[in-house]
Amino acid sequence: MNSSKLNYAPSRPFNGGRGVRTRGAAARDLGRGGARRGDAAGGSMTGGGKRRPRGAAAAAAAEAAVGEQCEKNGDVKKRRSDQADIPDALRQEAETCYQLRLPEDFYQFWKFCEELDPEKPSDALVSSVGLTLVGPYDILAGKHKKAKLTDVNFNLHWRFFYDPPEFQTILVGDSKTQYHMGYFRDVPDELPVWVGANEAKKNCLITPVGDNVFAAVKLFLSKKIKEVTDKKKSAVLKEIDEKLTRTAKELGYSLEQKTMKMKQRDKKVVAKAFHGAGLVVPVDKNDVGYRELPETNANLKKICKAIVDAPTDEERLKAFAPIQEMLTFVQFANDECDYGMGYELGMDLFCYGSHYFHKTVAQLLPLAYGLLRRGLFARIIEAHLAQRRDERLDQLEP
């Protein structure tokens, strides 16, 4: 295949802020790749997409944000009195390695596992529940000090094939399905919005399982208890479930799968994306910030399938035409500050999983993250695309 026809000019490094953007600046960043602009399907805006009217939804989201802030303020006071007994230096090390803040439930769950197995807290749930504490928990366990590699990129540590930059793995389960749980953040310098789960061997779907790790493991335990027929195993699981429930209640953590805070976040979602977790971008009172893609998720998947399944390079190039057109639409959207459009297209192509889209994703997502001021996510996606794999995910493996 003459790949030059599909590989667009690399995006320029983002300078750290939006600044004043001249007409066509984002188009130059993305590169047109020879695409021709077609008629804007179903929208009156330049570039094919249309901004979604928000009206009441915008007001609800604003209301939700106020409620969430109040909830956060209330939480802070409670957490300070119930802070996990983990040295500040160790907390700092874990958060520095990832360049991400970790919520208090992360540390409290470590202390809970320490009570179950003081020698190996990371393995406290392995034999009974089938879950291992990984990722930033490896820092608390001191595993990083024994690693052979000295320049470990922790944001690739336990990063599964379909994990977007927003997802940070903290627990792994069945290796056959690559079941794992992790914190999901909309913005890198904010705390997670919830804990999600994915089975990378099956698909890219990320399912919310609670707004803290106690709730996520409680849900996992509940399902496990229903499946187990052995009385002894069932008794062990129920005992752990009771301990976890008691600890969570004492610490004030909700054990609901979907809390009010999570529902409030749902109101801010502008697009579900292929992974189903939803994308959140700032949208102002004039609805500037996001415009819809000209294709539905179902149609975009058909386009992707046609590209991947094309029998020849020539056929693949033809099948790529709708994506080229959408790239042009993204250029116009970026020029008009609707950065969410390129974010959505880039994420969908990443989630589809084919290497045929990697170079396009490498232009769309780092640029979108830069425009949204989510620089760490841009660096994570670039590193992940360079080493995207479905095995050997433990970066600290001796």
Tab-separated table of C-alpha atoms in Angstrom:
chain	number	residue	atom	x	y	z
A	1	MET	CA	0.000	0.000	0.000
A	2	ASN	CA	1.162	3.498	-0.807
A	3	SER	CA	0.894	4.576	2.810
A	4	SER	CA	1.781	8.183	2.033
A	5	LYS	CA	-1.738	8.685	0.764
A	6	LEU	CA	-3.132	7.751	4.162
A	7	ASN	CA	-0.478	9.184	6.465
A	8	TYR	CA	-1.145	12.798	7.190
A	9	ALA	CA	1.489	15.368	8.085
A	10	PRO	CA	2.522	15.077	11.752
A	11	SER	CA	0.927	17.573	14.100
A	12	ARG	CA	3.115	20.294	15.569
A	13	PRO	CA	3.839	20.202	19.310
A	14	PHE	CA	1.198	22.081	21.274
A	15	ASN	CA	2.474	25.182	23.043
A	16	GLY	CA	0.571	24.617	26.266
A	17	GLY	CA	-2.406	26.940	25.942
A	18	ARG	CA	-5.141	27.867	23.510
A	19	GLY	CA	-3.928	31.392	22.922
A	20	VAL	CA	-5.290	33.175	19.849
A	21	ARG	CA	-5.917	30.772	16.998
A	22	THR	CA	-5.914	32.116	13.467
A	23	ARG	CA	-8.202	30.700	10.800
A	24	GLY	CA	-6.657	27.501	9.485
A	25	ALA	CA	-4.154	27.031	12.317
A	26	ALA	CA	-5.701	23.785	13.502
A	27	ALA	CA	-6.017	22.633	9.900
A	28	ARG	CA	-2.292	23.050	9.463
A	29	ASP	CA	-1.718	21.170	12.748
A	30	LEU	CA	-3.771	18.207	11.581
A	31	GLY	CA	-2.832	18.175	7.900
A	32	ARG	CA	-5.409	17.819	5.142
A	33	GLY	CA	-3.956	14.693	3.541
A	34	GLY	CA	-5.528	15.478	0.185
A	35	ALA	CA	-9.088	15.216	1.488
A	36	ARG	CA	-11.759	17.308	-0.224
A	37	ARG	CA	-14.510	18.918	1.778
A	38	GLY	CA	-17.907	17.540	0.907
A	39	ASP	CA	-21.310	19.009	1.680
A	40	ALA	CA	-21.974	19.288	5.379
A	41	ALA	CA	-24.308	16.404	6.040
A	42	GLY	CA	-27.139	17.302	8.349
A	43	GLY	CA	-25.607	20.484	9.768
A	44	SER	CA	-25.433	24.160	8.961
A	45	MET	CA	-21.966	24.720	10.418
A	46	THR	CA	-18.725	24.922	8.501
A	47	GLY	CA	-17.100	21.513	8.338
A	48	GLY	CA	-19.917	19.006	8.324
A	49	GLY	CA	-20.704	18.628	11.998
A	50	LYS	CA	-23.304	20.388	14.066
A	51	ARG	CA	-23.229	21.604	17.623
A	52	ARG	CA	-25.701	19.708	19.735
A	53	PRO	CA	-28.310	21.989	21.319
A	54	ARG	CA	-27.883	21.673	25.051
A	55	GLY	CA	-30.396	24.060	26.624
A	56	ALA	CA	-31.810	22.350	29.706
A	57	ALA	CA	-29.004	19.803	29.669
A	58	ALA	CA	-26.428	22.578	29.988
A	59	ALA	CA	-28.304	24.034	32.939
A	60	ALA	CA	-28.551	20.593	34.519
A	61	ALA	CA	-24.828	20.053	34.024
A	62	ALA	CA	-24.067	23.397	35.652
A	63	GLU	CA	-26.340	22.476	38.554
A	64	ALA	CA	-24.618	19.094	38.774
A	65	ALA	CA	-21.216	20.764	38.880
A	66	VAL	CA	-22.306	22.891	41.849
A	67	GLY	CA	-23.697	19.822	43.620
A	68	GLU	CA	-20.543	17.875	42.884
A	69	GLN	CA	-18.376	20.679	44.269
A	70	CYS	CA	-20.436	20.741	47.458
A	71	GLU	CA	-20.112	16.963	47.702
A	72	LYS	CA	-16.349	17.242	47.194
A	73	ASN	CA	-16.062	19.908	49.870
A	74	GLY	CA	-17.988	17.735	52.313
A	75	ASP	CA	-15.843	14.727	51.433
A	76	VAL	CA	-12.595	16.588	52.053
A	77	LYS	CA	-13.512	17.322	55.668
A	78	LYS	CA	-14.469	13.709	56.302
A	79	ARG	CA	-11.441	12.181	54.567
A	80	ARG	CA	-8.972	14.267	56.573
A	81	SER	CA	-10.133	12.675	59.799
A	82	ASP	CA	-10.175	9.211	58.206
A	83	GLN	CA	-6.948	9.428	56.214
A	84	ALA	CA	-5.169	6.109	55.668
A	85	ASP	CA	-2.008	5.604	57.695
A	86	ILE	CA	0.404	5.691	54.770
A	87	PRO	CA	3.559	7.868	54.893
A	88	ASP	CA	3.372	11.110	52.926
A	89	ALA	CA	6.637	10.240	51.164
A	90	LEU	CA	5.138	6.996	49.833
A	91	ARG	CA	1.980	8.768	48.700
A	92	GLN	CA	4.116	11.364	46.958
A	93	GLU	CA	6.182	8.679	45.248
A	94	ALA	CA	3.119	6.864	43.876
A	95	GLU	CA	1.591	10.069	42.550
A	96	THR	CA	4.883	11.347	41.138
A	97	CYS	CA	5.533	8.121	39.221
A	98	TYR	CA	2.182	8.447	37.454
A	99	GLN	CA	1.915	12.259	37.507
A	100	LEU	CA	-1.654	11.662	38.677
A	101	ARG	CA	-3.397	12.363	41.971
A	102	LEU	CA	-4.796	9.301	43.698
A	103	PRO	CA	-8.008	9.385	45.748
A	104	GLU	CA	-8.097	8.472	49.426
A	105	ASP	CA	-10.065	5.275	48.749
A	106	PHE	CA	-6.995	3.999	46.870
A	107	TYR	CA	-4.907	4.191	50.054
A	108	GLN	CA	-7.700	2.988	52.329
A	109	PHE	CA	-8.157	-0.122	50.201
A	110	TRP	CA	-4.435	-0.871	50.539
A	111	LYS	CA	-4.786	-0.722	54.329
A	112	PHE	CA	-7.819	-3.027	54.092
A	113	CYS	CA	-5.762	-5.570	52.118
A	114	GLU	CA	-2.905	-5.197	54.616
A	115	GLU	CA	-5.296	-6.366	57.328
A	116	LEU	CA	-6.208	-9.419	55.235
A	117	ASP	CA	-2.564	-10.237	54.422
A	118	PRO	CA	0.078	-8.129	56.219
A	119	GLU	CA	2.932	-9.845	54.337
A	120	LYS	CA	1.593	-9.453	50.787
A	121	PRO	CA	-1.315	-6.990	50.600
A	122	SER	CA	-1.140	-7.028	46.775
A	123	ASP	CA	-2.041	-10.737	46.800
A	124	ALA	CA	-4.589	-10.608	49.629
A	125	LEU	CA	-7.509	-11.230	47.253
A	126	VAL	CA	-5.840	-13.557	44.741
A	127	SER	CA	-6.734	-17.014	46.058
A	128	SER	CA	-10.200	-16.098	47.316
A	129	VAL	CA	-11.543	-13.428	44.970
A	130	GLY	CA	-9.213	-13.701	41.980
A	131	LEU	CA	-8.018	-10.090	42.005
A	132	THR	CA	-4.451	-8.746	42.276
A	133	LEU	CA	-3.537	-5.191	43.250
A	134	VAL	CA	-1.300	-3.702	40.531
A	135	GLY	CA	-0.345	-0.418	38.907
A	136	PRO	CA	0.206	2.320	41.502
A	137	TYR	CA	-0.229	-0.333	44.214
A	138	ASP	CA	3.114	-1.729	43.025
A	139	ILE	CA	4.700	1.500	44.278
A	140	LEU	CA	3.174	1.020	47.728
A	141	ALA	CA	4.471	-2.568	47.673
A	142	GLY	CA	7.979	-1.396	46.725
A	143	LYS	CA	7.985	-3.529	43.594
A	144	HIS	CA	9.441	-0.699	41.511
A	145	LYS	CA	12.642	-0.789	43.577
A	146	LYS	CA	13.350	-4.337	42.393
A	147	ALA	CA	12.695	-3.643	38.707
A	148	LYS	CA	15.522	-4.163	36.215
A	149	LEU	CA	14.503	-1.192	34.086
A	150	THR	CA	15.482	2.186	35.466
A	151	ASP	CA	13.453	4.317	33.044
A	152	VAL	CA	10.013	2.755	33.546
A	153	ASN	CA	7.107	4.620	31.961
A	154	PHE	CA	4.513	4.009	34.663
A	155	ASN	CA	1.707	5.199	32.434
A	156	LEU	CA	2.328	2.091	30.309
A	157	HIS	CA	2.501	-0.150	33.396
A	158	TRP	CA	-0.508	-2.504	33.152
A	159	ARG	CA	-1.941	-0.438	30.279
A	160	PHE	CA	-4.081	-2.878	28.333
A	161	PHE	CA	-4.664	-2.781	24.580
A	162	TYR	CA	-7.903	-0.761	24.660
A	163	ASP	CA	-7.160	1.410	27.715
A	164	PRO	CA	-7.499	5.096	26.774
A	165	PRO	CA	-5.261	7.640	28.558
A	166	GLU	CA	-8.164	8.393	30.896
A	167	PHE	CA	-7.966	4.864	32.374
A	168	GLN	CA	-5.461	3.813	35.083
A	169	THR	CA	-5.382	0.094	35.983
A	170	ILE	CA	-5.315	-0.748	39.711
A	171	LEU	CA	-6.636	-4.351	39.832
A	172	VAL	CA	-6.307	-7.317	37.471
A	173	GLY	CA	-8.386	-10.491	37.385
A	174	ASP	CA	-8.839	-13.349	34.920
A	175	SER	CA	-5.872	-13.332	32.521
A	176	LYS	CA	-7.863	-15.248	29.876
A	177	THR	CA	-10.236	-12.336	29.363
A	178	GLN	CA	-7.747	-9.732	30.671
A	179	TYR	CA	-10.320	-8.472	33.145
A	180	HIS	CA	-9.076	-5.380	34.933
A	181	MET	CA	-10.393	-2.442	36.923
A	182	GLY	CA	-9.080	1.073	36.969
A	183	TYR	CA	-9.718	4.692	37.784
A	184	PHE	CA	-11.273	6.766	34.990
A	185	ARG	CA	-10.490	10.502	34.828
A	186	ASP	CA	-11.814	13.116	32.430
A	187	VAL	CA	-8.941	15.503	33.197
A	188	PRO	CA	-5.419	14.439	34.262
A	189	ASP	CA	-5.035	16.964	37.071
A	190	GLU	CA	-8.361	16.039	38.690
A	191	LEU	CA	-9.336	13.023	40.777
A	192	PRO	CA	-11.052	10.051	39.073
A	193	VAL	CA	-14.759	10.281	38.271
A	194	TRP	CA	-15.310	6.556	38.907
A	195	VAL	CA	-13.813	3.058	38.781
A	196	GLY	CA	-14.377	1.126	35.550
A	197	ALA	CA	-13.817	-2.423	34.309
A	198	ASN	CA	-12.785	-3.834	30.933
A	199	GLU	CA	-12.062	-7.257	29.452
A	200	ALA	CA	-9.440	-6.457	26.832
A	201	LYS	CA	-9.577	-9.881	25.153
A	202	LYS	CA	-13.273	-9.313	24.408
A	203	ASN	CA	-13.723	-5.666	23.410
A	204	CYS	CA	-13.023	-2.012	24.210
A	205	LEU	CA	-16.058	-1.435	26.457
A	206	ILE	CA	-15.405	0.214	29.823
A	207	THR	CA	-18.163	-0.374	32.387
A	208	PRO	CA	-18.519	1.893	35.446
A	209	VAL	CA	-18.542	-0.293	38.588
A	210	GLY	CA	-18.592	2.288	41.399
A	211	ASP	CA	-17.186	5.664	42.386
A	212	ASN	CA	-14.510	4.083	44.603
A	213	VAL	CA	-12.504	0.848	44.718
A	214	PHE	CA	-14.517	-0.558	47.647
A	215	ALA	CA	-17.743	-0.322	45.624
A	216	ALA	CA	-16.049	-1.858	42.570
A	217	VAL	CA	-14.717	-4.867	44.500
A	218	LYS	CA	-18.036	-5.232	46.369
A	219	LEU	CA	-19.849	-5.583	43.027
A	220	PHE	CA	-17.250	-8.089	41.818
A	221	LEU	CA	-17.624	-10.073	45.060
A	222	SER	CA	-21.426	-10.105	44.830
A	223	LYS	CA	-21.280	-11.660	41.362
A	224	LYS	CA	-18.625	-14.138	42.479
A	225	ILE	CA	-20.714	-15.288	45.471
A	226	LYS	CA	-23.674	-16.012	43.173
A	227	GLU	CA	-21.486	-18.085	40.829
A	228	VAL	CA	-19.660	-20.195	43.446
A	229	THR	CA	-21.240	-23.552	44.362
A	230	ASP	CA	-18.573	-24.793	46.787
A	231	LYS	CA	-19.724	-24.052	50.361
A	232	LYS	CA	-16.231	-23.443	51.756
A	233	LYS	CA	-15.307	-21.009	48.980
A	234	SER	CA	-18.658	-19.300	49.366
A	235	ALA	CA	-18.094	-18.875	53.116
A	236	VAL	CA	-14.653	-17.303	52.523
A	237	LEU	CA	-16.085	-14.878	49.967
A	238	LYS	CA	-18.954	-13.904	52.264
A	239	GLU	CA	-16.522	-13.246	55.106
A	240	ILE	CA	-14.413	-10.941	52.904
A	241	ASP	CA	-17.593	-9.282	51.649
A	242	GLU	CA	-18.723	-8.581	55.218
A	243	LYS	CA	-15.306	-7.148	56.174
A	244	LEU	CA	-15.206	-4.968	53.070
A	245	THR	CA	-18.764	-3.721	53.601
A	246	ARG	CA	-18.073	-2.889	57.241
A	247	THR	CA	-14.806	-1.072	56.418
A	248	ALA	CA	-16.383	0.934	53.590
A	249	LYS	CA	-19.284	2.028	55.788
A	250	GLU	CA	-16.952	3.022	58.620
A	251	LEU	CA	-14.956	5.160	56.175
A	252	GLY	CA	-18.080	6.650	54.620
A	253	TYR	CA	-17.734	5.216	51.104
A	254	SER	CA	-20.821	4.514	49.030
A	255	LEU	CA	-21.149	0.915	47.836
A	256	GLU	CA	-23.648	1.744	45.101
A	257	GLN	CA	-22.709	0.868	41.537
A	258	LYS	CA	-24.023	4.242	40.354
A	259	THR	CA	-23.867	7.160	42.780
A	260	MET	CA	-25.339	10.634	42.455
A	261	LYS	CA	-21.868	11.944	41.612
A	262	MET	CA	-21.639	9.488	38.713
A	263	LYS	CA	-25.101	10.489	37.468
A	264	GLN	CA	-24.067	14.143	37.604
A	265	ARG	CA	-21.027	13.339	35.488
A	266	ASP	CA	-23.280	11.595	32.930
A	267	LYS	CA	-25.000	14.932	32.304
A	268	LYS	CA	-21.695	16.423	31.165
A	269	VAL	CA	-20.978	13.676	28.607
A	270	VAL	CA	-21.089	15.014	25.039
A	271	ALA	CA	-20.517	11.673	23.262
A	272	LYS	CA	-20.500	8.037	24.384
A	273	ALA	CA	-17.573	7.004	22.127
A	274	PHE	CA	-16.926	3.379	21.188
A	275	HIS	CA	-15.709	2.535	24.706
A	276	GLY	CA	-19.042	3.616	26.215
A	277	ALA	CA	-17.470	5.521	29.109
A	278	GLY	CA	-18.359	8.860	27.550
A	279	LEU	CA	-16.296	11.932	26.685
A	280	VAL	CA	-16.448	15.173	28.644
A	281	VAL	CA	-15.230	18.481	27.199
A	282	PRO	CA	-15.887	22.075	28.262
A	283	VAL	CA	-18.901	23.513	26.416
A	284	ASP	CA	-19.668	27.205	26.947
A	285	LYS	CA	-23.047	28.965	27.088
A	286	ASN	CA	-22.969	29.372	23.292
A	287	ASP	CA	-22.504	25.599	22.859
A	288	VAL	CA	-18.920	26.075	21.683
A	289	GLY	CA	-16.645	23.146	22.522
A	290	TYR	CA	-18.188	20.165	20.776
A	291	ARG	CA	-19.945	19.345	17.546
A	292	GLU	CA	-21.199	15.942	16.486
A	293	LEU	CA	-19.462	13.734	13.964
A	294	PRO	CA	-21.398	13.455	10.687
A	295	GLU	CA	-21.631	9.662	11.188
A	296	THR	CA	-23.350	7.651	13.901
A	297	ASN	CA	-21.276	5.186	15.929
A	298	ALA	CA	-22.846	2.314	13.983
A	299	ASN	CA	-21.972	3.859	10.612
A	300	LEU	CA	-18.449	4.757	11.719
A	301	LYS	CA	-17.880	1.141	12.763
A	302	LYS	CA	-19.020	0.012	9.293
A	303	ILE	CA	-16.555	2.433	7.697
A	304	CYS	CA	-13.754	1.113	9.917
A	305	LYS	CA	-14.675	-2.483	9.102
A	306	ALA	CA	-14.597	-1.745	5.363
A	307	ILE	CA	-11.082	-0.306	5.720
A	308	VAL	CA	-9.741	-3.207	7.779
A	309	ASP	CA	-11.405	-5.895	5.621
A	310	ALA	CA	-10.436	-4.364	2.259
A	311	PRO	CA	-8.882	-7.092	0.048
A	312	THR	CA	-6.345	-4.785	-1.617
A	313	ASP	CA	-4.458	-1.590	-0.812
A	314	GLU	CA	-6.366	0.198	-3.555
A	315	GLU	CA	-9.717	-0.829	-2.064
A	316	ARG	CA	-8.525	0.195	1.384
A	317	LEU	CA	-7.585	3.645	0.106
A	318	LYS	CA	-11.079	4.079	-1.354
A	319	ALA	CA	-12.689	2.865	1.872
A	320	PHE	CA	-10.661	5.459	3.776
A	321	ALA	CA	-12.346	8.374	1.925
A	322	PRO	CA	-15.086	8.996	4.553
A	323	ILE	CA	-12.424	9.210	7.288
A	324	GLN	CA	-10.464	11.700	5.165
A	325	GLU	CA	-13.589	13.813	4.830
A	326	MET	CA	-14.166	13.723	8.584
A	327	LEU	CA	-10.561	14.804	9.161
A	328	THR	CA	-11.324	17.915	7.138
A	329	PHE	CA	-14.437	18.517	9.245
A	330	VAL	CA	-12.276	18.224	12.366
A	331	GLN	CA	-9.955	20.925	11.006
A	332	PHE	CA	-12.866	23.353	10.706
A	333	ALA	CA	-14.185	22.329	14.130
A	334	ASN	CA	-10.787	22.972	15.733
A	335	ASP	CA	-10.598	26.391	14.074
A	336	GLU	CA	-13.962	27.211	15.646
A	337	CYS	CA	-12.927	25.850	19.088
A	338	ASP	CA	-15.101	22.718	18.911
A	339	TYR	CA	-12.208	20.548	20.076
A	340	GLY	CA	-14.471	17.675	21.111
A	341	MET	CA	-15.038	16.559	17.515
A	342	GLY	CA	-11.426	15.535	16.877
A	343	TYR	CA	-11.281	14.043	20.368
A	344	GLU	CA	-14.276	11.817	19.606
A	345	LEU	CA	-13.050	10.693	16.180
A	346	GLY	CA	-9.558	9.966	17.496
A	347	MET	CA	-10.904	7.990	20.455
A	348	ASP	CA	-13.263	5.957	18.274
A	349	LEU	CA	-10.481	5.020	15.861
A	350	PHE	CA	-8.228	4.102	18.799
A	351	CYS	CA	-10.965	1.922	20.284
A	352	TYR	CA	-11.557	0.143	16.986
A	353	GLY	CA	-8.100	-1.260	17.562
A	354	SER	CA	-6.654	-1.710	14.077
A	355	HIS	CA	-3.090	-0.646	13.290
A	356	TYR	CA	-4.430	0.916	10.080
A	357	PHE	CA	-5.716	3.809	12.200
A	358	HIS	CA	-2.712	4.332	14.458
A	359	LYS	CA	-1.121	7.150	12.450
A	360	THR	CA	-4.416	9.000	12.174
A	361	VAL	CA	-5.028	8.545	15.907
A	362	ALA	CA	-1.491	9.817	16.572
A	363	GLN	CA	-2.432	13.087	14.892
A	364	LEU	CA	-5.970	13.470	16.192
A	365	LEU	CA	-5.657	12.643	19.894
A	366	PRO	CA	-2.421	14.423	20.918
A	367	LEU	CA	-3.700	17.551	19.160
A	368	ALA	CA	-7.144	17.269	20.791
A	369	TYR	CA	-5.635	16.703	24.230
A	370	GLY	CA	-3.328	19.674	23.696
A	371	LEU	CA	-6.206	21.945	22.722
A	372	LEU	CA	-8.161	20.711	25.756
A	373	ARG	CA	-5.115	21.339	27.991
A	374	ARG	CA	-4.763	17.679	28.907
A	375	GLY	CA	-1.070	17.391	28.100
A	376	LEU	CA	-0.365	14.253	30.137
A	377	PHE	CA	-3.021	12.345	28.182
A	378	ALA	CA	-1.327	13.433	24.936
A	379	ARG	CA	1.978	11.993	26.138
A	380	ILE	CA	0.298	8.769	27.294
A	381	ILE	CA	-1.435	8.118	23.956
A	382	GLU	CA	1.795	8.757	22.035
A	383	ALA	CA	3.723	6.330	24.250
A	384	HIS	CA	0.935	3.737	24.095
A	385	LEU	CA	0.679	3.815	20.300
A	386	ALA	CA	4.440	3.317	20.077
A	387	GLN	CA	4.209	0.200	22.283
A	388	ARG	CA	0.621	-0.977	21.876
A	389	ARG	CA	0.428	-4.666	22.718
A	390	ASP	CA	-1.833	-7.206	24.406
A	391	GLU	CA	0.789	-9.161	26.379
A	392	ARG	CA	3.710	-8.408	28.753
A	393	LEU	CA	1.968	-5.423	30.315
A	394	ASP	CA	3.810	-5.505	33.644
A	395	GLN	CA	6.582	-2.942	33.157
A	396	LEU	CA	8.189	-3.973	36.465
A	397	GLU	CA	8.477	-7.663	35.641
A	398	PRO	CA	11.929	-8.912	36.774
